Coordinates of C-alpha atoms in Angstrom, one line a residue:
M1 CA -219.7 -205.9 -136.8
N2 CA -222.5 -208.2 -137.8
L3 CA -223.0 -210.6 -134.9
K4 CA -225.1 -213.2 -136.7
I5 CA -224.6 -216.9 -137.0
S6 CA -226.4 -219.6 -138.9
G7 CA -228.0 -222.8 -137.5
M8 CA -225.2 -224.9 -139.1
Q9 CA -222.6 -222.8 -137.3
V10 CA -224.4 -223.4 -134.0
F11 CA -224.3 -227.1 -134.8
W12 CA -220.5 -227.1 -135.4
I13 CA -219.8 -224.9 -132.4
I14 CA -221.7 -227.2 -130.0
L15 CA -220.3 -230.3 -131.6
S16 CA -216.8 -229.0 -131.5
M17 CA -217.1 -227.9 -127.8
N18 CA -218.7 -231.2 -126.8
L19 CA -216.6 -233.7 -128.7
G20 CA -212.9 -233.0 -128.2
M21 CA -212.9 -232.1 -124.5
T22 CA -215.3 -235.0 -123.6
L23 CA -213.1 -237.5 -125.4
V24 CA -209.9 -236.3 -123.6
M25 CA -211.1 -235.2 -120.2
T26 CA -214.0 -237.3 -119.1
L27 CA -213.6 -240.9 -120.2
T28 CA -211.2 -241.8 -117.4
P29 CA -213.7 -240.9 -114.6
S30 CA -216.3 -243.0 -116.5
L31 CA -213.9 -246.0 -116.8
Q32 CA -212.9 -245.7 -113.1
A33 CA -216.5 -245.8 -112.0
A34 CA -218.2 -248.2 -114.4
K35 CA -215.3 -250.3 -115.7
Q36 CA -216.4 -252.2 -118.9
D37 CA -219.9 -250.7 -118.5
A38 CA -218.6 -247.2 -119.1
W39 CA -220.4 -247.3 -122.5
L40 CA -223.6 -247.5 -120.5
S41 CA -222.6 -244.5 -118.6
I42 CA -222.1 -242.6 -121.9
I43 CA -225.6 -243.5 -122.9
A44 CA -226.9 -242.1 -119.6
A45 CA -224.8 -239.0 -120.1
G46 CA -226.3 -238.6 -123.5
C47 CA -229.8 -238.7 -122.1
I48 CA -228.8 -236.0 -119.5
A49 CA -227.2 -233.9 -122.3
L50 CA -230.3 -234.2 -124.5
L51 CA -232.5 -233.1 -121.6
I52 CA -230.3 -230.0 -121.2
A53 CA -230.6 -229.3 -124.9
L54 CA -234.4 -229.6 -124.8
L55 CA -234.6 -227.3 -121.8
V56 CA -232.4 -224.5 -123.1
T57 CA -233.9 -224.5 -126.6
A58 CA -237.4 -224.4 -125.1
V59 CA -236.4 -221.4 -123.0
A60 CA -235.0 -219.6 -126.1
R61 CA -238.4 -220.1 -127.8
I62 CA -240.1 -218.1 -125.1
F63 CA -237.8 -215.1 -125.6
P64 CA -237.0 -214.8 -129.3
G65 CA -234.3 -212.3 -130.2
Q66 CA -233.1 -212.1 -126.6
N67 CA -230.3 -213.8 -124.6
L68 CA -229.9 -214.8 -121.0
I69 CA -228.7 -211.4 -119.9
D70 CA -231.9 -209.9 -121.3
Y71 CA -234.5 -212.3 -120.0
A72 CA -233.2 -213.5 -116.6
P73 CA -234.3 -210.2 -114.9
L74 CA -237.7 -210.5 -116.7
V75 CA -238.3 -214.0 -115.3
F76 CA -236.8 -213.7 -111.8
G77 CA -237.0 -210.0 -111.1
T78 CA -234.2 -207.4 -111.2
W79 CA -232.0 -208.5 -108.3
L80 CA -232.6 -212.2 -108.4
G81 CA -232.2 -212.1 -112.2
K82 CA -228.8 -210.4 -111.8
L83 CA -227.8 -213.1 -109.3
V84 CA -228.6 -215.7 -112.0
I85 CA -226.5 -213.8 -114.5
V86 CA -223.6 -213.7 -112.1
I87 CA -223.9 -217.5 -111.6
Y88 CA -223.5 -218.1 -115.3
L89 CA -220.7 -215.5 -115.6
V90 CA -218.8 -217.4 -112.8
Q91 CA -219.2 -220.6 -114.9
W92 CA -217.8 -218.9 -118.0
Y93 CA -215.0 -217.0 -116.2
T94 CA -213.8 -220.1 -114.3
I95 CA -213.8 -222.6 -117.2
I96 CA -211.5 -220.5 -119.4
P97 CA -208.3 -220.6 -117.1
I98 CA -209.0 -224.3 -116.3
V99 CA -209.2 -225.2 -120.0
L100 CA -206.1 -223.1 -120.7
R101 CA -204.2 -225.0 -118.0
Q102 CA -205.4 -228.3 -119.3
F103 CA -204.3 -227.3 -122.8
S104 CA -200.8 -226.3 -121.7
D105 CA -200.3 -229.4 -119.6
L106 CA -201.3 -231.7 -122.4
V107 CA -199.1 -229.8 -125.0
N108 CA -196.2 -230.1 -122.6
I109 CA -196.7 -233.8 -122.2
M110 CA -197.4 -234.7 -125.9
L111 CA -195.5 -232.1 -127.9
L112 CA -193.3 -229.6 -126.2
P113 CA -192.0 -231.0 -122.9
E114 CA -189.3 -228.3 -122.6
T115 CA -191.5 -225.3 -123.4
P116 CA -192.6 -223.3 -120.3
K117 CA -196.3 -223.5 -119.8
Q118 CA -196.5 -219.7 -119.6
F119 CA -195.6 -219.4 -123.2
V120 CA -198.1 -222.0 -124.3
I121 CA -200.9 -220.3 -122.3
L122 CA -200.0 -216.9 -123.6
L123 CA -200.0 -218.0 -127.2
M124 CA -203.5 -219.4 -126.9
V125 CA -204.8 -216.4 -125.0
L126 CA -203.5 -214.1 -127.7
L127 CA -205.1 -216.3 -130.4
I128 CA -208.6 -216.4 -128.8
A129 CA -208.4 -212.7 -127.9
Y130 CA -207.6 -211.9 -131.6
A131 CA -210.3 -214.2 -132.9
T132 CA -212.9 -212.7 -130.6
Y133 CA -211.9 -209.1 -131.3
A134 CA -211.7 -209.5 -135.1
G135 CA -214.6 -211.8 -135.7
G136 CA -216.9 -211.9 -132.7
I137 CA -219.3 -214.8 -132.6
E138 CA -219.7 -214.7 -136.4
G139 CA -215.9 -215.2 -136.9
I140 CA -215.9 -218.0 -134.3
G141 CA -218.9 -219.6 -136.0
R142 CA -217.0 -219.6 -139.4
C143 CA -213.9 -221.1 -137.7
S144 CA -216.1 -223.9 -136.2
E145 CA -217.5 -224.6 -139.7
F146 CA -214.0 -225.2 -140.9
L147 CA -212.5 -227.0 -137.8
G148 CA -215.6 -229.0 -136.8
P149 CA -215.6 -231.3 -139.8
I150 CA -211.8 -231.8 -139.3
I151 CA -212.4 -232.8 -135.6
L152 CA -215.1 -235.2 -136.6
I153 CA -213.1 -236.8 -139.5
M154 CA -210.0 -237.2 -137.3
V155 CA -212.0 -239.0 -134.5
I156 CA -213.6 -241.3 -137.1
L157 CA -210.1 -242.0 -138.6
V158 CA -208.7 -243.0 -135.2
L159 CA -211.7 -245.3 -134.5
F160 CA -211.4 -246.9 -137.9
A161 CA -207.7 -247.3 -137.7
N162 CA -208.1 -249.2 -134.4
S163 CA -210.6 -251.7 -135.9
N164 CA -207.9 -254.5 -136.1
N165 CA -207.1 -254.1 -132.4
I166 CA -210.6 -254.6 -131.1
N167 CA -211.4 -257.5 -128.7
L168 CA -215.1 -257.4 -127.8
K169 CA -214.5 -259.8 -124.9
H170 CA -213.2 -256.9 -122.9
I171 CA -216.7 -255.4 -122.8
L172 CA -218.1 -258.5 -121.0
P173 CA -219.7 -259.1 -118.6
V174 CA -222.3 -256.4 -119.0
Y175 CA -223.7 -254.8 -115.8
A176 CA -222.5 -257.7 -113.6
D177 CA -219.4 -256.0 -112.2
S178 CA -220.8 -252.5 -111.7
G179 CA -224.5 -251.8 -111.2
L180 CA -226.9 -248.9 -111.6
K181 CA -225.1 -246.7 -109.1
D182 CA -221.7 -247.0 -110.6
I183 CA -223.1 -246.5 -114.1
F184 CA -224.8 -243.3 -113.1
R185 CA -221.7 -242.1 -111.2
G186 CA -219.7 -242.7 -114.4
S187 CA -222.1 -240.7 -116.5
L188 CA -221.8 -237.4 -114.5
A189 CA -218.4 -236.2 -115.9
P190 CA -219.2 -236.8 -119.6
A191 CA -222.7 -235.5 -119.1
S192 CA -221.3 -232.2 -117.7
Y193 CA -219.0 -231.8 -120.7
L194 CA -221.7 -232.8 -123.2
G195 CA -224.0 -230.2 -121.7
H196 CA -222.5 -227.2 -123.5
S197 CA -225.7 -226.7 -125.3
V198 CA -226.6 -224.6 -122.3
E199 CA -224.7 -221.8 -124.1
Y200 CA -227.5 -221.8 -126.6
M201 CA -229.3 -219.4 -124.2
M202 CA -226.7 -216.9 -125.4
F203 CA -226.3 -218.1 -129.0
A204 CA -230.1 -217.9 -129.8
S205 CA -230.2 -214.1 -130.0
F206 CA -227.5 -214.2 -132.7
L207 CA -229.2 -216.7 -135.0
S208 CA -230.0 -215.4 -138.4
K209 CA -232.8 -218.0 -138.7
P210 CA -234.0 -218.6 -135.2
R211 CA -236.6 -221.2 -136.1
K212 CA -233.9 -223.7 -137.1
G213 CA -231.7 -223.3 -134.1
R214 CA -233.4 -226.0 -131.9
A215 CA -233.0 -228.8 -134.5
Y216 CA -229.3 -228.0 -135.1
T217 CA -228.6 -227.9 -131.3
I218 CA -230.2 -231.3 -130.7
W219 CA -228.5 -232.9 -133.6
A220 CA -225.1 -231.6 -132.4
V221 CA -225.7 -233.2 -129.0
L222 CA -226.9 -236.5 -130.4
I223 CA -224.0 -236.8 -132.8
A224 CA -221.4 -235.9 -130.2
N225 CA -222.9 -238.4 -127.8
L226 CA -222.9 -241.1 -130.5
I227 CA -219.2 -240.5 -131.3
V228 CA -218.2 -240.5 -127.6
L229 CA -220.2 -243.8 -127.2
L230 CA -218.4 -245.5 -130.1
T231 CA -215.0 -244.2 -128.8
T232 CA -215.7 -245.5 -125.3
I233 CA -216.6 -248.9 -126.6
I234 CA -213.5 -249.1 -128.8
I235 CA -211.2 -247.9 -125.9
I236 CA -212.5 -250.6 -123.7
A237 CA -212.2 -253.2 -126.5
V238 CA -208.7 -252.1 -127.4
L239 CA -207.1 -251.3 -124.0
G240 CA -209.3 -253.3 -121.6
V241 CA -210.4 -252.2 -118.2
N242 CA -207.3 -253.1 -116.3
L243 CA -205.2 -250.4 -118.0
S244 CA -207.6 -247.7 -119.3
P245 CA -209.0 -246.5 -115.9
N246 CA -205.5 -245.7 -114.8
M247 CA -204.6 -243.6 -117.8
W248 CA -205.0 -239.8 -117.8
Y249 CA -205.8 -239.7 -121.5
P250 CA -207.0 -243.2 -122.8
F251 CA -208.0 -241.7 -126.2
F252 CA -204.5 -240.6 -126.8
E253 CA -203.1 -243.9 -125.6
M254 CA -205.3 -245.8 -128.0
T255 CA -203.8 -244.1 -131.0
Q256 CA -200.4 -245.5 -130.1
K257 CA -201.8 -249.0 -130.7
I258 CA -202.5 -248.2 -134.3
S259 CA -200.5 -250.0 -137.0
L260 CA -201.9 -250.4 -140.5
F261 CA -200.5 -252.6 -143.2
G262 CA -197.4 -253.2 -141.1
F263 CA -195.8 -249.8 -141.7
I264 CA -198.4 -247.0 -141.1
D265 CA -198.3 -246.0 -137.5
N266 CA -197.3 -242.9 -135.5
F267 CA -200.9 -241.6 -135.4
D268 CA -200.1 -239.5 -132.3
A269 CA -200.5 -236.2 -134.2
V270 CA -204.2 -237.0 -135.0
P271 CA -205.6 -236.7 -131.5
V272 CA -203.5 -233.6 -131.0
V273 CA -205.2 -231.9 -133.9
I274 CA -208.6 -232.9 -132.4
W275 CA -207.6 -231.6 -129.0
V276 CA -206.1 -228.2 -130.2
S277 CA -209.0 -227.5 -132.6
S278 CA -211.7 -228.3 -130.0
V279 CA -209.9 -226.3 -127.3
F280 CA -209.6 -223.3 -129.6
V281 CA -213.3 -223.3 -130.5
K282 CA -214.3 -223.8 -126.8
L283 CA -212.0 -221.1 -125.5
A284 CA -213.0 -218.6 -128.2
V285 CA -216.7 -219.2 -127.5
Y286 CA -216.3 -218.7 -123.8
F287 CA -214.1 -215.7 -124.3
F288 CA -216.7 -214.1 -126.4
L289 CA -219.4 -214.9 -123.9
V290 CA -217.6 -213.4 -121.0
S291 CA -216.7 -210.3 -123.0
Y292 CA -220.1 -209.7 -124.5
G293 CA -222.0 -210.9 -121.4
T294 CA -220.0 -208.8 -119.0
A295 CA -220.3 -205.7 -121.1
Q296 CA -224.1 -206.2 -121.5
F297 CA -224.5 -206.9 -117.7
L298 CA -222.5 -203.7 -116.8
K299 CA -224.1 -201.7 -119.6
I300 CA -220.9 -201.0 -121.4
K301 CA -221.6 -199.9 -124.9
S302 CA -218.7 -201.6 -126.7
W303 CA -218.2 -205.2 -125.6
R304 CA -214.8 -205.5 -127.3
I305 CA -213.4 -203.1 -124.7
M306 CA -213.7 -205.9 -122.2
I307 CA -211.3 -208.1 -124.1
G308 CA -208.3 -206.0 -123.0
F309 CA -209.3 -206.4 -119.4
I310 CA -210.3 -210.1 -119.4
A311 CA -207.4 -211.5 -121.4
P312 CA -204.6 -210.8 -118.8
V313 CA -206.9 -211.9 -116.0
M314 CA -207.5 -215.3 -117.7
F315 CA -203.7 -215.6 -118.3
V316 CA -202.9 -215.1 -114.6
F317 CA -205.7 -217.4 -113.3
A318 CA -204.5 -220.2 -115.7
L319 CA -201.2 -220.2 -113.8
I320 CA -202.8 -220.7 -110.4
P321 CA -203.3 -224.5 -110.5
Q322 CA -200.1 -226.2 -109.4
N323 CA -200.5 -229.5 -111.3
V324 CA -202.9 -231.4 -113.6
I325 CA -204.8 -232.8 -110.6
E326 CA -205.8 -229.3 -109.5
A327 CA -206.5 -228.2 -113.0
T328 CA -208.6 -231.2 -114.0
T329 CA -209.8 -233.5 -111.3
N330 CA -210.4 -231.0 -108.5
Y331 CA -212.3 -228.6 -110.7
L332 CA -214.4 -231.4 -112.3
Q333 CA -215.3 -233.0 -108.9
R334 CA -215.7 -229.9 -106.8
Y335 CA -217.4 -227.5 -109.1
W336 CA -218.3 -228.6 -112.7
V337 CA -220.1 -231.8 -111.8
P338 CA -221.7 -231.1 -108.4
I339 CA -222.5 -227.4 -109.1
A340 CA -222.4 -226.3 -112.7
M341 CA -224.3 -229.3 -114.1
P342 CA -227.2 -229.5 -111.7
V343 CA -227.6 -225.7 -111.2
N344 CA -226.5 -224.0 -114.4
M345 CA -227.3 -226.7 -116.9
L346 CA -230.5 -228.3 -115.4
G347 CA -232.0 -226.4 -112.5
L348 CA -231.9 -222.8 -113.7
P349 CA -233.0 -223.6 -117.3
L350 CA -235.9 -225.6 -115.8
L351 CA -236.9 -222.6 -113.7
L352 CA -236.5 -220.2 -116.6
L353 CA -238.8 -222.5 -118.7
V354 CA -241.5 -222.9 -116.0
I355 CA -241.6 -219.3 -114.8
G356 CA -241.1 -217.9 -118.3
T357 CA -244.0 -220.1 -119.6
L358 CA -246.2 -218.9 -116.8
K359 CA -245.4 -215.2 -117.4
K360 CA -245.8 -215.7 -121.1
G361 CA -249.4 -216.8 -120.3
T362 CA -250.0 -213.6 -118.5
G363 CA -248.4 -211.5 -121.3
T364 CA -245.2 -210.5 -119.5
A365 CA -242.9 -212.5 -121.7
A366 CA -245.0 -211.9 -124.8
A367 CA -244.6 -208.2 -124.4
A368 CA -240.8 -208.7 -124.0
G369 CA -240.2 -210.9 -126.9
G370 CA -243.1 -212.3 -128.8
N371 CA -244.2 -215.9 -129.5
S372 CA -242.2 -217.0 -132.5
D373 CA -240.6 -220.4 -132.5
Q374 CA -236.9 -220.6 -131.9

């Protein structure tokens, strides 16, 4: 299997992972914290996400042709490097069952209320396991090239269709009712979901043209943030700040307001397409990362062997949360925002960059990977 992806595939992978999940899962916390200034929170979140992208692409430049599993021990030493790898494996292993449960809960609410969640989760696990086994990262990259434009077009369609429902007075007053603290607090959830460029530290080693990877990654983050920003503004302008902060999925609720030409409505299926496509890409990427990364970490020759062990574990773990609060709010507030974002997305990449640059100057990293731009 040729595990190679293009820069454009990296662009669509990161954009797809960032866009759908951020629109559905993180706008409510922003609205609750910053009210009508939630759009300012999204701008702050975009700045944090851009910083993450700059850090991880800079790290990848130091170690061309290598991934996180390769260079973490080179930077931190054998045992500390293994601990860093485990920290990232924990992130990848825990996010899969959470997203699976979020997916099944939303499918039950929006599409199949009578279908047991076990069957919904099982179907998605089988799908991502097959995609990972049959295509690896190359197959997932090709899927993202097909699904990514569909996600983007569908989001733009929803925003355009709501243009006649916009009341910009809902955005006023600016800053007066919140303040810097609330705006920053509202930025944390979307920033953590827009920070999926951190996975570039694994993608970089699979790039067929490494020199172009950084630009594609940064553009993916910028475009995703721009779309989320526009969506947040339109949600506030359409739904107001009295209703939207109390909704689980304001993006979905906004589509129910659409009515064009007096007879075109029922746009409910559009956000479902966005959601399912984004979830598939995200889960497939993480499933590949845990399979490939675990095999490399344990020095197992064939990474695809791990798929048979990991798939049933992910299925069982996805059944553990008892409700949507445990699957979404608790995980977001207790791990993803306070731990994964500052440690995995900011702190460790910064340390990798600083220490890796210092060792590069002494020749350690240069001997390991060279000095070409990535």
